[in-house]
Amino acid sequence: MKRGFALDRFVIERLGVALITLTAVLTVVPIIGVFGYIIARGAPAISWEFLTAMPRDGMRAGGILPAIVGTFYLTLGTAIFSVPLGIAAAIYLAEYARENWVTRLIRIAIINLAGIPSVVYGLFGLGLFVLFLKFGTSLLSASLTLSIMTLPVIISAAEEALRAVPQSFRTVSISLGGTRWQTVRKIVLPQALPGIITGVILGLERAAGETAPILFTGAAFFLPRLPNSPLDATMALPYHLFVISTQVPEMPIQIQYGTALVLIIFVLGMNLIATVIRSRARAKRQW
Amino acid sequence: MNKSPNWRETIITAVIRTCGYSAVVFVLLIFFFLLREGVPALAEVKLGELLTTRWYPIENHFGILPLLTGSLVVTLGAMLIAIPFGIGTAVFLAEIAPRWLREILKPLVELLGGLPSVVLGFLGILLLSPFLRVFLNLPTGLTALAGALLLGGIAVPTIVSIAEDALDSVPQSYREGALALGATKWQTIWRVTLPAARSGVLTALMLGIGRTIGETMAVMMVTGNAPVMADKLTSILSPVRTMTATIAAEMGEVANGSTYYHVLFFIGLVLFLISLVVNILASTVIFRSRKRAERVLS
């Protein structure tokens, strides 16, 4: 009786561990499959012309340059607005704010901002930037919309990086007569910088891959030239992939896979840079 | 000389404080604009009309129930996939996998989280839905099931990442204690580690659900976009249309300020309120766990 129970227990353990291992295998294998498949199918489409030429024949031939440049501009525009604001907000939360109801409210707002569906950001951008402020469907409206979406990611990551700087650094600076701002700017910020940069890149990576927020705020279906002012609409890689895979009949499959691969390289390249910065900073850290 | 740094200090503090409040301002602004553009829908279309089952805006039928049930069935399906696989993978990484394997697999799973959803939608159209059509012998593969499978894939990285952190932060002594009492690894996981990490795991699930409801592009590309009521068990195998996809697909074509436009904003308002509830629930779980951690430490 006792032995039977013991046996069952170990049989269950084996089955359980096997089941969990199976779920992990079934999760990881498709991920590798997805990346491998896009790389394998997309790589033959990538050529110098594909990366540097304008689209031709209703996007069925030529290159995707305006989409690549558009996504680059959108990412840059998002960075211009969200990075200073996000870092300043993080400095406030980590270095200035007291633990009271206002600070709790800010934290709840950040969590909620992070959870709002991306298409709702699109609606908001349409209501505020495109129509109310009359920026039109433009690079500017789309960048501003993406900035607000990126803000919670940057604030959370930067605050975490600032808080990781040991308290003793601040104490020493203050005791030498430094003001709060001098302490932040000369001591805390430089120490937290790698962590902040990592968070910023991860936030911008998300912005670069988003489609829904730019659908009605700045994305152009087809625009065979580069945007030459912030008030121009622009093509963008994710929206372009959506367009050529759903809206254009008889689209050569190779161009679709090529566009998907370029988008992935753009986004995951940023991810890789963030990872490298993080691991280098960890190796060099003085504390 | 002494005066000027003080001046600067005051201004800089004020600027930083203002930036600190920005998140609150933006949430309020978003809410305000959704109300401003969405509430007129209630004056132009009766609430009774909004709660009908017919979405056919060209003839002024604005029943949003098909869209609500569409979102619901896709989200439920996605969670049925994402919860076992997400938690299973998190447990595997935290409790079973050797350290070197975890260092490889966790970033790999998180890489999937960084994959733009439009790329998943693209693969969904080209690979997943033709496969489903042939495999299940359906008239079309663009179904709620295809959406649920993709959304499951989108929610898994969120769940794995946060749940694994929660499991990892359970003190090693808990496991050692259980094992020393003769528990098997499975009993330790099931009765000690998972319950100890419960609040973190719940947060992971809530945030996973949040991502699933709000996801737009992948869903729009593979669910077939037919605004029919999803009220039967077999609805999972037929085309549906979600709230997010409706906004994304139709906003480009409506006249600003029309009833149609207001109704789409109203749907956005509903989505905003759902995400608000989900995230506040998730964050109370976060706060509760923090308090408990403080009790344990003190």
Coordinates of C-alpha atoms in Angstrom, one line a residue:
Chain A
M1 CA 0.0 0.0 0.0
K2 CA 2.7 2.4 1.1
R3 CA 4.9 1.3 -1.7
G4 CA 2.1 1.8 -4.3
F5 CA 1.6 5.3 -3.1
A6 CA 5.3 6.1 -3.3
L7 CA 5.4 4.7 -6.8
D8 CA 2.4 6.8 -7.9
R9 CA 4.1 9.9 -6.5
F10 CA 7.1 9.3 -8.7
V11 CA 5.1 8.4 -11.7
I12 CA 3.2 11.6 -11.3
E13 CA 6.4 13.5 -11.0
R14 CA 7.8 12.0 -14.2
L15 CA 4.6 12.7 -16.1
G16 CA 4.4 16.2 -14.8
V17 CA 7.9 17.1 -15.6
A18 CA 7.5 15.5 -19.1
L19 CA 4.3 17.5 -19.6
I20 CA 5.9 20.8 -18.7
T21 CA 9.0 20.1 -20.8
L22 CA 6.6 19.3 -23.7
T23 CA 4.8 22.7 -23.3
A24 CA 8.2 24.4 -23.4
V25 CA 9.3 22.5 -26.5
L26 CA 6.0 23.3 -28.2
T27 CA 6.5 27.0 -27.3
V28 CA 10.1 27.3 -28.4
V29 CA 10.1 25.3 -31.6
P30 CA 7.5 27.4 -33.4
I31 CA 9.4 30.6 -32.4
I32 CA 12.6 29.2 -33.9
G33 CA 10.5 28.1 -36.9
V34 CA 8.9 31.6 -37.4
F35 CA 12.3 33.4 -37.4
G36 CA 14.0 30.7 -39.5
Y37 CA 11.3 30.6 -42.1
I38 CA 11.2 34.3 -42.6
I39 CA 14.9 34.5 -42.9
A40 CA 15.0 31.6 -45.3
R41 CA 12.2 33.0 -47.5
G42 CA 13.1 36.7 -47.2
A43 CA 16.9 36.5 -47.8
P44 CA 16.7 35.8 -51.6
A45 CA 14.6 39.0 -52.0
I46 CA 17.1 41.3 -50.4
S47 CA 19.3 43.1 -52.9
W48 CA 20.9 46.5 -53.2
E49 CA 18.0 47.6 -55.4
F50 CA 15.4 46.3 -53.0
L51 CA 16.8 48.4 -50.2
T52 CA 17.6 51.6 -52.1
A53 CA 15.0 51.9 -54.9
M54 CA 11.6 53.3 -55.1
P55 CA 8.6 50.9 -55.5
R56 CA 7.5 50.5 -59.1
D57 CA 4.5 48.9 -60.9
G58 CA 2.0 49.5 -58.0
M59 CA 4.6 48.3 -55.5
R60 CA 4.9 44.9 -57.3
A61 CA 8.5 45.7 -58.3
G62 CA 11.4 47.9 -57.4
G63 CA 12.5 48.6 -53.8
I64 CA 11.1 49.6 -50.5
L65 CA 13.3 52.6 -49.7
P66 CA 10.5 55.0 -48.7
A67 CA 9.2 52.5 -46.2
I68 CA 12.6 52.0 -44.7
V69 CA 13.3 55.7 -44.5
G70 CA 9.8 56.4 -43.2
T71 CA 10.2 53.9 -40.3
F72 CA 13.6 55.4 -39.6
Y73 CA 12.1 59.0 -39.4
L74 CA 9.2 57.8 -37.3
T75 CA 11.5 56.1 -34.8
L76 CA 13.7 59.2 -34.7
G77 CA 10.6 61.5 -34.3
T78 CA 9.3 59.3 -31.5
A79 CA 12.7 59.5 -29.8
I80 CA 12.8 63.3 -30.0
F81 CA 9.6 63.6 -28.0
S82 CA 9.5 60.6 -25.7
V83 CA 13.2 60.3 -24.6
P84 CA 13.6 63.7 -22.8
L85 CA 10.1 63.6 -21.4
G86 CA 10.4 59.9 -20.3
I87 CA 13.8 60.4 -18.7
A88 CA 12.7 63.5 -16.9
A89 CA 9.6 61.7 -15.6
A90 CA 11.7 58.9 -14.4
I91 CA 14.1 61.3 -12.6
Y92 CA 11.1 62.8 -10.9
L93 CA 9.8 59.4 -9.7
A94 CA 13.2 58.1 -8.6
E95 CA 14.9 61.2 -7.2
Y96 CA 12.2 63.8 -6.3
A97 CA 8.9 62.2 -5.6
R98 CA 7.7 61.3 -2.1
E99 CA 5.6 58.2 -1.5
N100 CA 2.2 59.8 -1.4
W101 CA -1.1 59.5 -3.2
V102 CA 0.1 61.7 -6.1
T103 CA 3.0 59.4 -6.8
R104 CA 0.7 56.4 -6.5
L105 CA -1.6 58.0 -9.0
I106 CA 1.3 58.6 -11.4
R107 CA 2.3 54.9 -11.1
I108 CA -1.3 53.8 -11.8
A109 CA -1.4 56.1 -14.8
I110 CA 1.9 54.6 -16.2
I111 CA 0.6 51.1 -15.8
N112 CA -2.6 52.0 -17.6
L113 CA -0.8 53.9 -20.4
A114 CA 1.2 50.8 -21.0
G115 CA -2.0 48.7 -21.3
I116 CA -4.1 50.9 -23.7
P117 CA -4.6 49.1 -27.0
S118 CA -2.5 50.5 -29.8
V119 CA -5.5 51.2 -32.0
V120 CA -6.9 53.4 -29.2
Y121 CA -3.7 55.4 -29.4
G122 CA -4.4 55.7 -33.1
L123 CA -7.9 57.1 -32.4
F124 CA -6.4 59.5 -29.8
G125 CA -3.8 60.7 -32.2
L126 CA -6.4 61.3 -34.9
G127 CA -8.6 63.2 -32.4
L128 CA -5.9 65.4 -30.9
F129 CA -3.0 65.8 -33.3
V130 CA -4.5 65.3 -36.8
L131 CA -7.9 67.0 -36.3
F132 CA -7.8 69.2 -33.1
L133 CA -4.3 70.6 -33.5
K134 CA -4.5 70.4 -37.3
F135 CA -1.2 68.7 -37.9
G136 CA -2.9 66.5 -40.6
T137 CA -1.9 62.9 -41.3
S138 CA 1.8 63.5 -41.0
L139 CA 5.1 62.3 -39.7
L140 CA 4.6 64.8 -36.8
S141 CA 1.2 63.4 -35.8
A142 CA 2.3 59.8 -36.1
S143 CA 5.6 60.4 -34.1
L144 CA 3.7 62.2 -31.3
T145 CA 1.2 59.4 -31.1
L146 CA 3.9 56.8 -31.0
S147 CA 5.8 58.9 -28.3
I148 CA 2.9 58.7 -25.9
M149 CA 2.6 55.0 -26.5
T150 CA 6.4 54.6 -25.8
L151 CA 6.5 56.8 -22.8
P152 CA 5.5 54.2 -20.1
V153 CA 8.2 51.8 -21.3
I154 CA 10.9 54.5 -21.1
I155 CA 9.8 55.8 -17.8
S156 CA 9.7 52.3 -16.1
A157 CA 13.0 51.3 -17.5
A158 CA 14.8 54.6 -16.7
E159 CA 13.3 54.7 -13.2
E160 CA 14.6 51.1 -12.6
A161 CA 18.1 52.1 -13.8
L162 CA 18.1 55.2 -11.6
R163 CA 17.0 53.3 -8.5
A164 CA 19.8 50.7 -9.1
V165 CA 22.4 53.4 -8.4
P166 CA 23.5 52.9 -4.8
Q167 CA 22.3 55.5 -2.3
S168 CA 25.8 56.1 -1.1
F169 CA 26.7 57.9 -4.4
R170 CA 24.0 60.5 -3.7
T171 CA 24.9 60.9 0.0
V172 CA 28.5 61.6 -0.9
S173 CA 27.5 64.2 -3.6
I174 CA 25.1 66.0 -1.2
S175 CA 27.6 66.0 1.6
L176 CA 30.2 67.7 -0.7
G177 CA 27.7 70.5 -1.1
G178 CA 26.1 69.4 -4.4
T179 CA 22.5 70.4 -5.0
R180 CA 19.9 67.8 -5.8
W181 CA 20.0 68.6 -9.6
Q182 CA 23.9 68.6 -9.6
T183 CA 23.8 65.2 -7.9
V184 CA 21.3 63.8 -10.5
R185 CA 23.1 65.3 -13.5
K186 CA 26.7 64.6 -12.6
I187 CA 26.5 61.5 -10.4
V188 CA 23.3 59.5 -10.8
L189 CA 22.5 60.0 -14.5
P190 CA 25.9 59.0 -15.8
Q191 CA 25.9 55.8 -13.7
A192 CA 22.4 54.9 -14.8
L193 CA 22.9 55.8 -18.5
P194 CA 23.5 52.3 -19.9
G195 CA 20.3 51.1 -18.2
I196 CA 18.4 54.1 -19.5
I197 CA 19.7 53.6 -23.0
T198 CA 18.7 50.0 -23.0
G199 CA 15.1 50.9 -21.9
V200 CA 14.9 53.7 -24.5
I201 CA 15.9 51.3 -27.3
L202 CA 13.4 48.6 -26.2
G203 CA 10.7 51.3 -26.1
L204 CA 11.6 52.6 -29.6
E205 CA 11.8 49.1 -30.9
R206 CA 8.1 48.6 -30.1
A207 CA 7.3 51.9 -31.7
A208 CA 9.1 51.0 -34.9
G209 CA 7.1 47.8 -35.3
E210 CA 3.6 49.3 -34.6
T211 CA 1.0 49.7 -37.3
A212 CA -2.3 50.5 -35.6
P213 CA -1.3 53.9 -34.1
I214 CA 0.0 55.2 -37.4
L215 CA -2.9 53.9 -39.5
F216 CA -4.9 57.2 -39.4
T217 CA -2.2 59.5 -38.1
G218 CA 0.6 59.5 -40.7
A219 CA 0.9 56.3 -42.7
A220 CA 0.7 56.6 -46.5
F221 CA -0.6 53.7 -48.6
F222 CA 1.8 54.4 -51.4
L223 CA 4.1 57.4 -51.7
P224 CA 7.0 57.0 -54.2
R225 CA 9.2 59.6 -52.7
L226 CA 10.8 60.4 -49.4
P227 CA 9.0 62.7 -47.0
N228 CA 10.6 66.1 -47.0
S229 CA 8.9 67.8 -44.1
P230 CA 7.5 66.7 -40.8
L231 CA 4.0 67.6 -42.1
D232 CA 4.3 65.0 -44.9
A233 CA 2.6 61.6 -44.6
T234 CA 5.1 58.8 -44.9
M235 CA 5.3 55.1 -45.8
A236 CA 6.4 52.8 -43.0
L237 CA 7.7 49.2 -43.0
P238 CA 5.0 47.6 -40.8
Y239 CA 2.1 49.4 -42.6
H240 CA 3.7 48.5 -46.0
L241 CA 3.8 44.9 -45.1
F242 CA 0.2 45.0 -44.1
V243 CA -0.7 46.7 -47.4
I244 CA 1.2 44.4 -49.7
S245 CA 0.0 41.3 -47.9
T246 CA -3.7 42.2 -47.8
Q247 CA -4.6 45.1 -50.1
V248 CA -2.6 44.6 -53.3
P249 CA -3.7 41.7 -55.6
E250 CA -1.1 39.6 -57.4
M251 CA 1.7 40.8 -55.1
P252 CA 4.9 38.8 -55.7
I253 CA 5.4 36.6 -52.6
Q254 CA 9.1 37.3 -52.6
I255 CA 8.7 41.0 -52.0
Q256 CA 6.3 40.3 -49.1
Y257 CA 8.8 38.0 -47.4
G258 CA 11.7 40.4 -48.2
T259 CA 9.7 43.3 -46.5
A260 CA 8.9 41.1 -43.5
L261 CA 12.6 40.3 -43.2
V262 CA 13.8 43.9 -43.4
L263 CA 11.2 44.9 -40.7
I264 CA 12.4 42.1 -38.4
I265 CA 16.1 43.0 -39.0
F266 CA 15.3 46.7 -38.2
V267 CA 13.4 45.8 -35.0
L268 CA 15.6 42.9 -33.8
G269 CA 18.7 44.9 -34.7
M270 CA 17.6 47.5 -32.1
N271 CA 17.0 44.7 -29.6
L272 CA 20.5 43.3 -30.2
I273 CA 22.1 46.8 -29.7
A274 CA 20.2 47.1 -26.4
T275 CA 21.4 43.7 -25.2
V276 CA 25.0 44.5 -26.1
I277 CA 24.9 47.8 -24.2
R278 CA 23.3 46.1 -21.2
S279 CA 25.9 43.3 -21.0
R280 CA 28.8 45.6 -21.5
A281 CA 27.6 48.0 -18.8
R282 CA 27.2 45.1 -16.4
A283 CA 30.8 44.0 -17.0
K284 CA 32.1 47.6 -16.4
R285 CA 29.9 48.5 -13.4
Q286 CA 31.8 49.8 -10.4
W287 CA 29.3 48.6 -7.8
Chain B
M1 CA 27.1 83.9 -7.5
N2 CA 25.4 81.9 -4.8
K3 CA 22.0 83.0 -6.0
S4 CA 22.1 81.7 -9.6
P5 CA 22.4 78.0 -8.9
N6 CA 19.3 78.3 -6.6
W7 CA 17.4 79.9 -9.3
R8 CA 18.3 77.1 -11.7
E9 CA 17.6 74.5 -9.1
T10 CA 14.0 75.8 -8.7
I11 CA 13.3 76.0 -12.4
I12 CA 14.7 72.5 -13.0
T13 CA 12.8 71.0 -10.2
A14 CA 9.6 72.6 -11.6
V15 CA 10.3 71.2 -15.1
I16 CA 11.1 67.7 -13.8
R17 CA 8.0 67.7 -11.6
T18 CA 5.8 68.7 -14.6
C19 CA 7.3 65.9 -16.7
G20 CA 6.7 63.6 -13.8
Y21 CA 3.0 64.3 -13.9
S22 CA 2.8 63.9 -17.7
A23 CA 1.6 60.3 -17.6
V24 CA -1.4 61.3 -15.6
V25 CA -2.1 64.1 -18.0
F26 CA -1.9 61.8 -21.0
V27 CA -4.3 59.2 -19.6
L28 CA -6.8 62.0 -18.9
L29 CA -6.3 63.5 -22.3
I30 CA -6.9 60.2 -24.0
F31 CA -10.0 59.6 -21.9
F32 CA -11.2 63.2 -22.7
F33 CA -10.8 62.8 -26.4
L34 CA -12.5 59.4 -26.5
L35 CA -15.4 60.9 -24.6
R36 CA -15.5 64.0 -26.7
E37 CA -15.6 62.0 -30.0
G38 CA -17.4 58.9 -28.7
V39 CA -20.2 60.1 -26.4
P40 CA -22.1 61.9 -29.3
A41 CA -22.7 58.4 -30.6
L42 CA -25.1 57.8 -27.7
A43 CA -27.1 60.8 -28.8
E44 CA -27.2 59.9 -32.5
V45 CA -27.8 56.1 -32.0
K46 CA -30.0 54.9 -29.2
L47 CA -28.2 52.7 -26.6
G48 CA -30.8 50.0 -27.5
E49 CA -29.7 50.1 -31.1
L50 CA -26.0 49.9 -30.1
L51 CA -26.8 46.7 -28.2
T52 CA -28.3 44.8 -31.1
T53 CA -26.7 42.1 -33.2
R54 CA -26.5 43.8 -36.6
W55 CA -23.4 45.7 -37.6
Y56 CA -24.1 47.2 -41.0
P57 CA -23.1 50.8 -40.9
I58 CA -23.9 51.6 -44.5
E59 CA -27.6 51.2 -43.6
N60 CA -27.2 52.8 -40.2
H61 CA -27.2 49.5 -38.2
F62 CA -24.7 50.0 -35.4
G63 CA -25.1 46.9 -33.3
I64 CA -21.8 46.4 -31.5
L65 CA -22.7 43.0 -30.0
P66 CA -21.1 41.0 -32.9
L67 CA -17.9 42.9 -32.3
L68 CA -18.0 42.4 -28.6
T69 CA -18.6 38.7 -28.9
G70 CA -15.9 38.5 -31.6
S71 CA -13.3 40.0 -29.3
L72 CA -14.5 37.8 -26.5
V73 CA -14.3 34.5 -28.4
V74 CA -10.9 35.3 -29.9
T75 CA -9.5 36.4 -26.4
L76 CA -10.9 33.3 -24.7
G77 CA -9.4 31.1 -27.3
A78 CA -6.1 32.8 -27.0
M79 CA -6.0 32.5 -23.3
L80 CA -6.9 28.8 -23.5
I81 CA -3.7 28.4 -25.5
A82 CA -1.5 31.0 -23.8
I83 CA -2.2 30.1 -20.2
P84 CA -1.0 26.4 -20.2
F85 CA 1.9 27.1 -22.6
G86 CA 2.9 30.3 -21.0
I87 CA 2.9 29.0 -17.4
G88 CA 4.3 25.6 -18.5
T89 CA 7.2 27.3 -20.2
A90 CA 7.8 29.6 -17.3
V91 CA 7.8 26.7 -14.9
F92 CA 10.2 24.8 -17.2
L93 CA 12.6 27.7 -17.4
A94 CA 12.5 28.5 -13.7
E95 CA 12.4 25.1 -12.1
I96 CA 13.5 22.4 -14.5
A97 CA 15.8 23.8 -17.2
P98 CA 19.6 24.0 -16.4
R99 CA 20.9 27.5 -16.0
W100 CA 22.6 27.7 -19.4
L101 CA 19.4 26.6 -21.2
R102 CA 17.4 29.2 -19.5
E103 CA 19.9 31.9 -20.5
I104 CA 19.3 30.9 -24.1
L105 CA 15.6 30.2 -24.1
K106 CA 14.2 33.2 -22.1
P107 CA 15.7 35.8 -24.4
L108 CA 14.4 33.7 -27.3
V109 CA 10.9 33.8 -26.0
E110 CA 11.2 37.5 -25.3
L111 CA 12.4 38.0 -28.9
L112 CA 8.9 36.7 -30.0
G113 CA 7.4 39.4 -27.8
G114 CA 9.4 42.0 -29.8
L115 CA 8.1 40.7 -33.2
P116 CA 5.8 43.2 -34.8
S117 CA 2.3 41.8 -34.8
V118 CA 1.9 42.6 -38.4
V119 CA 4.6 40.0 -39.2
L120 CA 2.7 37.4 -37.3
G121 CA -0.5 38.4 -39.2
F122 CA 1.4 38.0 -42.4
L123 CA 2.5 34.5 -41.6
G124 CA -1.0 33.8 -40.4
I125 CA -2.4 34.6 -43.8
L126 CA 0.2 32.7 -45.8
L127 CA 0.8 29.6 -43.6
L128 CA -1.7 29.3 -40.7
S129 CA -5.0 29.9 -42.3
P130 CA -4.4 27.7 -45.4
F131 CA -3.2 25.0 -43.0
L132 CA -6.4 25.3 -40.9
R133 CA -8.6 25.3 -44.0
V134 CA -7.2 22.0 -45.2
F135 CA -6.6 20.4 -41.9
L136 CA -10.1 21.1 -40.5
N137 CA -11.8 21.0 -43.9
L138 CA -13.3 24.5 -43.5
P139 CA -14.7 26.8 -46.3
T140 CA -12.1 29.4 -45.2
G141 CA -9.1 29.3 -42.8
L142 CA -9.6 33.0 -41.8
T143 CA -11.4 32.2 -38.6
A144 CA -11.6 33.1 -34.9
L145 CA -9.4 30.0 -34.3
A146 CA -6.6 31.5 -36.5
G147 CA -6.9 34.7 -34.5
A148 CA -6.8 32.9 -31.2
L149 CA -3.7 30.9 -32.2
L150 CA -1.8 34.1 -33.2
L151 CA -2.9 36.0 -30.2
G152 CA -1.9 33.1 -28.0
G153 CA 1.5 33.4 -29.5
I154 CA 1.5 37.1 -28.8
A155 CA 0.5 36.6 -25.2
V156 CA 2.9 33.8 -24.4
P157 CA 6.1 36.0 -24.2
T158 CA 4.4 38.4 -21.8
I159 CA 3.2 35.6 -19.6
V160 CA 6.5 33.6 -19.7
S161 CA 8.6 36.7 -18.9
I162 CA 6.7 38.0 -15.9
A163 CA 5.7 34.6 -14.5
E164 CA 9.3 33.3 -14.7
D165 CA 10.5 36.4 -12.8
A166 CA 7.9 35.7 -10.2
L167 CA 8.9 32.0 -9.9
D168 CA 12.6 33.0 -9.9
S169 CA 12.1 35.3 -6.9
V170 CA 10.6 32.6 -4.7
P171 CA 13.4 32.0 -2.1
Q172 CA 15.5 28.9 -2.7
S173 CA 14.9 27.8 0.9
Y174 CA 11.2 27.1 0.2
R175 CA 12.2 24.5 -2.4
E176 CA 14.9 23.1 -0.2
G177 CA 12.4 22.8 2.6
A178 CA 9.9 20.9 0.5
L179 CA 12.5 18.6 -1.0
A180 CA 14.0 17.9 2.4
L181 CA 10.5 16.8 3.6
G182 CA 10.5 14.2 0.9
A183 CA 8.3 16.0 -1.7
T184 CA 9.0 15.2 -5.3
K185 CA 10.0 18.0 -7.7
W186 CA 6.5 18.0 -9.1
Q187 CA 4.9 18.3 -5.6
T188 CA 7.3 21.1 -4.8
I189 CA 6.4 23.0 -8.0
W190 CA 2.7 22.4 -7.6
R191 CA 2.2 22.9 -3.9
V192 CA 5.1 25.3 -2.9
T193 CA 6.7 27.3 -5.6
L194 CA 3.6 28.1 -7.7
P195 CA 1.4 29.1 -4.8
A196 CA 4.3 31.2 -3.4
A197 CA 4.6 33.0 -6.8
R198 CA 0.8 33.2 -7.2
S199 CA 0.4 37.0 -7.3
G200 CA 3.2 37.4 -9.9
V201 CA 1.7 34.6 -12.0
L202 CA -1.7 36.3 -11.8
T203 CA -0.2 39.6 -12.8
A204 CA 1.4 37.9 -15.8
L205 CA -2.0 36.4 -16.8
M206 CA -3.8 39.8 -16.5
L207 CA -1.2 41.6 -18.6
G208 CA -1.3 38.7 -21.1
I209 CA -5.1 39.2 -21.3
G210 CA -4.7 42.9 -21.7
R211 CA -2.3 42.4 -24.6
T212 CA -4.7 40.0 -26.2
I213 CA -7.8 42.2 -26.1
G214 CA -6.0 45.2 -27.4
E215 CA -4.1 43.4 -30.3
T216 CA -5.2 44.8 -33.6
M217 CA -3.2 44.0 -36.7
A218 CA -2.6 40.3 -36.5
V219 CA -6.3 39.8 -35.6
M220 CA -7.5 42.0 -38.4
M221 CA -5.5 40.0 -40.9
V222 CA -6.6 36.5 -40.0
T223 CA -10.1 36.5 -38.5
G224 CA -11.9 37.1 -41.8
N225 CA -13.6 40.2 -40.5
A226 CA -17.2 39.1 -40.7
P227 CA -19.4 40.9 -38.2
V228 CA -21.5 37.9 -37.2
M229 CA -22.6 37.0 -33.6
A230 CA -20.2 34.5 -32.1
D231 CA -22.8 32.9 -29.9
K232 CA -22.2 29.2 -30.6
L233 CA -19.4 26.8 -29.7
T234 CA -18.7 26.4 -33.5
S235 CA -18.2 30.2 -33.8
I236 CA -14.5 29.5 -33.1
L237 CA -14.4 27.9 -36.6
S238 CA -16.1 30.7 -38.5
P239 CA -15.0 34.2 -39.4
V240 CA -15.5 36.9 -36.7
R241 CA -14.6 40.5 -36.3
T242 CA -13.1 42.1 -33.2
M243 CA -13.6 45.6 -31.9
T244 CA -10.0 46.6 -32.5
A245 CA -10.1 45.3 -36.1
T246 CA -13.3 47.2 -36.8
I247 CA -11.7 50.5 -35.8
A248 CA -8.6 49.8 -37.7
A249 CA -10.3 48.6 -40.9
E250 CA -13.1 51.2 -41.0
M251 CA -11.8 54.5 -39.5
G252 CA -9.9 55.3 -42.7
E253 CA -13.1 55.4 -44.7
V254 CA -15.5 57.4 -42.6
A255 CA -16.3 61.1 -42.7
N256 CA -15.0 63.0 -39.7
G257 CA -17.8 64.0 -37.4
S258 CA -20.4 61.5 -38.9
T259 CA -22.4 59.1 -36.7
Y260 CA -20.2 56.2 -38.0
Y261 CA -17.1 58.1 -36.9
H262 CA -18.6 58.7 -33.4
V263 CA -19.6 55.1 -33.1
L264 CA -16.0 54.0 -33.9
F265 CA -14.7 56.3 -31.2
F266 CA -17.4 54.9 -28.8
I267 CA -15.9 51.4 -29.5
G268 CA -12.5 52.8 -28.7
L269 CA -13.9 54.2 -25.4
V270 CA -15.2 50.7 -24.6
L271 CA -11.8 49.2 -25.3
F272 CA -10.1 51.9 -23.2
L273 CA -12.4 51.2 -20.2
I274 CA -11.8 47.4 -20.5
S275 CA -8.0 47.9 -20.5
L276 CA -8.4 50.3 -17.6
V277 CA -10.2 47.6 -15.5
V278 CA -7.8 44.8 -16.5
N279 CA -4.7 46.9 -15.7
I280 CA -6.1 48.2 -12.4
L281 CA -6.8 44.6 -11.4
A282 CA -3.3 43.6 -12.5
S283 CA -1.8 46.4 -10.5
T284 CA -3.7 45.7 -7.3
V285 CA -2.3 42.2 -7.6
I286 CA 1.2 43.7 -8.0
F287 CA 0.7 45.9 -4.9
R288 CA -0.7 43.1 -2.9
S289 CA 2.4 40.9 -3.6
R290 CA 4.7 43.8 -2.8
K291 CA 3.1 44.2 0.6
R292 CA 3.4 40.5 1.3
A293 CA 7.0 40.6 0.3
E294 CA 7.6 43.3 2.8
R295 CA 5.9 41.3 5.5
V296 CA 8.1 38.3 4.8
L297 CA 11.2 40.4 4.9
S298 CA 10.4 42.3 8.1

